[in-house]
Amino acid sequence: MADASTVIEKLQSRFDPAAARGMNDIFQFHISDADDYYLHIQHGTLDVQQGEHDDPSVSLTTDTETLKGVMSGEINGMQAFMSGKLKAAGNVMLASKLTSLFPSG
């Protein structure tokens, strides 16, 4: 099973700068069985940091397996949210942009 840091690292190679044009947002990931990470997406750039940000735009709480599935496209993010496997706080609409920011394939 891939750990959370591997999933987060893969995001960097999948990041689509064009989809992030004009954005300045912090995506906080609280991973129940691993370290916390946050992504700072600013004007087409991605900065990944371990830990917790003081003022994230949106906070997502999940476990490694669900994070991996959502980011790979194997798990529908909305279904994970509705079933309680993924919790979101803050600007929840931002969470729906993750699939366009990090296209799978």
Protein backbone atom coordinates (compact mmCIF):
# COMPACT_ATOMS: atom_id res chain seq x y z
CA MET A 1 0.00 0.00 0.00
CA ALA A 2 1.34 3.41 -0.93
CA ASP A 3 1.82 5.78 1.94
CA ALA A 4 0.47 9.31 1.99
CA SER A 5 3.81 10.94 1.14
CA THR A 6 4.01 8.86 -2.05
CA VAL A 7 0.50 9.94 -3.03
CA ILE A 8 1.33 13.58 -2.32
CA GLU A 9 4.62 13.35 -4.26
CA LYS A 10 2.79 11.94 -7.28
CA LEU A 11 0.56 15.01 -7.27
CA GLN A 12 3.52 17.17 -8.23
CA SER A 13 4.07 15.26 -11.47
CA ARG A 14 0.33 15.35 -12.30
CA PHE A 15 -0.19 19.04 -11.50
CA ASP A 16 -1.77 21.03 -14.34
CA PRO A 17 -0.53 24.65 -14.11
CA ALA A 18 -3.09 25.84 -16.68
CA ALA A 19 -5.94 24.68 -14.42
CA ALA A 20 -4.43 26.67 -11.54
CA ARG A 21 -4.18 29.99 -13.36
CA GLY A 22 -5.42 32.83 -11.17
CA MET A 23 -5.70 30.65 -8.06
CA ASN A 24 -4.18 31.39 -4.68
CA ASP A 25 -5.46 28.68 -2.38
CA ILE A 26 -4.31 26.33 0.36
CA PHE A 27 -5.56 22.73 0.36
CA GLN A 28 -4.97 21.18 3.78
CA PHE A 29 -4.94 17.38 4.02
CA HIS A 30 -5.48 15.82 7.44
CA ILE A 31 -4.60 12.18 6.89
CA SER A 32 -5.80 10.01 9.75
CA ASP A 33 -3.15 7.31 9.36
CA ALA A 34 -0.22 9.48 8.18
CA ASP A 35 1.31 12.94 8.36
CA ASP A 36 -0.62 16.07 7.45
CA TYR A 37 0.23 17.95 4.26
CA TYR A 38 -0.89 21.11 2.57
CA LEU A 39 -0.73 22.26 -1.01
CA HIS A 40 -0.29 25.94 -1.81
CA ILE A 41 -1.51 26.59 -5.32
CA GLN A 42 -0.64 30.07 -6.47
CA HIS A 43 -0.92 31.42 -10.04
CA GLY A 44 -0.09 28.15 -11.76
CA THR A 45 2.49 26.92 -9.24
CA LEU A 46 2.31 24.13 -6.68
CA ASP A 47 4.14 24.09 -3.36
CA VAL A 48 3.74 20.97 -1.22
CA GLN A 49 4.54 21.20 2.50
CA GLN A 50 4.34 18.72 5.32
CA GLY A 51 2.39 19.86 8.37
CA GLU A 52 -0.51 22.14 9.04
CA HIS A 53 -1.22 25.58 7.55
CA ASP A 54 -2.56 28.38 9.77
CA ASP A 55 -5.32 29.46 7.40
CA PRO A 56 -6.21 26.90 4.71
CA SER A 57 -8.82 27.66 2.03
CA VAL A 58 -10.22 24.15 2.41
CA SER A 59 -9.38 21.29 4.80
CA LEU A 60 -9.85 17.69 3.75
CA THR A 61 -9.82 14.86 6.29
CA THR A 62 -9.43 11.28 5.10
CA ASP A 63 -7.20 8.22 5.29
CA THR A 64 -4.37 7.22 2.96
CA GLU A 65 -6.38 4.63 1.04
CA THR A 66 -9.25 7.04 0.30
CA LEU A 67 -6.85 9.85 -0.64
CA LYS A 68 -5.04 7.52 -3.02
CA GLY A 69 -8.31 6.35 -4.57
CA VAL A 70 -9.75 9.83 -5.04
CA MET A 71 -6.52 11.19 -6.53
CA SER A 72 -6.17 8.23 -8.90
CA GLY A 73 -9.79 8.50 -9.99
CA GLU A 74 -10.67 5.03 -8.66
CA ILE A 75 -12.90 6.56 -5.98
CA ASN A 76 -15.39 9.29 -6.81
CA GLY A 77 -14.63 12.24 -4.52
CA MET A 78 -18.29 13.18 -4.13
CA GLN A 79 -19.18 9.58 -3.20
CA ALA A 80 -16.33 9.50 -0.66
CA PHE A 81 -17.65 12.76 0.79
CA MET A 82 -21.25 11.51 0.93
CA SER A 83 -20.23 8.23 2.58
CA GLY A 84 -18.15 10.02 5.22
CA LYS A 85 -14.77 8.68 4.04
CA LEU A 86 -13.77 12.22 3.08
CA LYS A 87 -14.64 15.25 5.19
CA ALA A 88 -14.25 18.80 3.96
CA ALA A 89 -14.37 22.13 5.79
CA GLY A 90 -13.95 25.67 4.53
CA ASN A 91 -14.41 26.41 0.83
CA VAL A 92 -15.78 22.99 -0.06
CA MET A 93 -16.27 23.96 -3.73
CA LEU A 94 -12.48 24.21 -4.03
CA ALA A 95 -12.23 20.50 -3.25
CA SER A 96 -14.14 19.76 -6.45
CA LYS A 97 -11.31 21.41 -8.42
CA LEU A 98 -8.78 18.79 -7.33
CA THR A 99 -9.56 16.50 -10.26
CA SER A 100 -8.93 19.26 -12.81
CA LEU A 101 -5.78 20.43 -10.98
CA PHE A 102 -4.41 16.88 -10.82
CA PRO A 103 -5.79 14.97 -13.81
CA SER A 104 -5.24 11.23 -13.71
CA GLY A 105 -3.76 9.37 -16.60
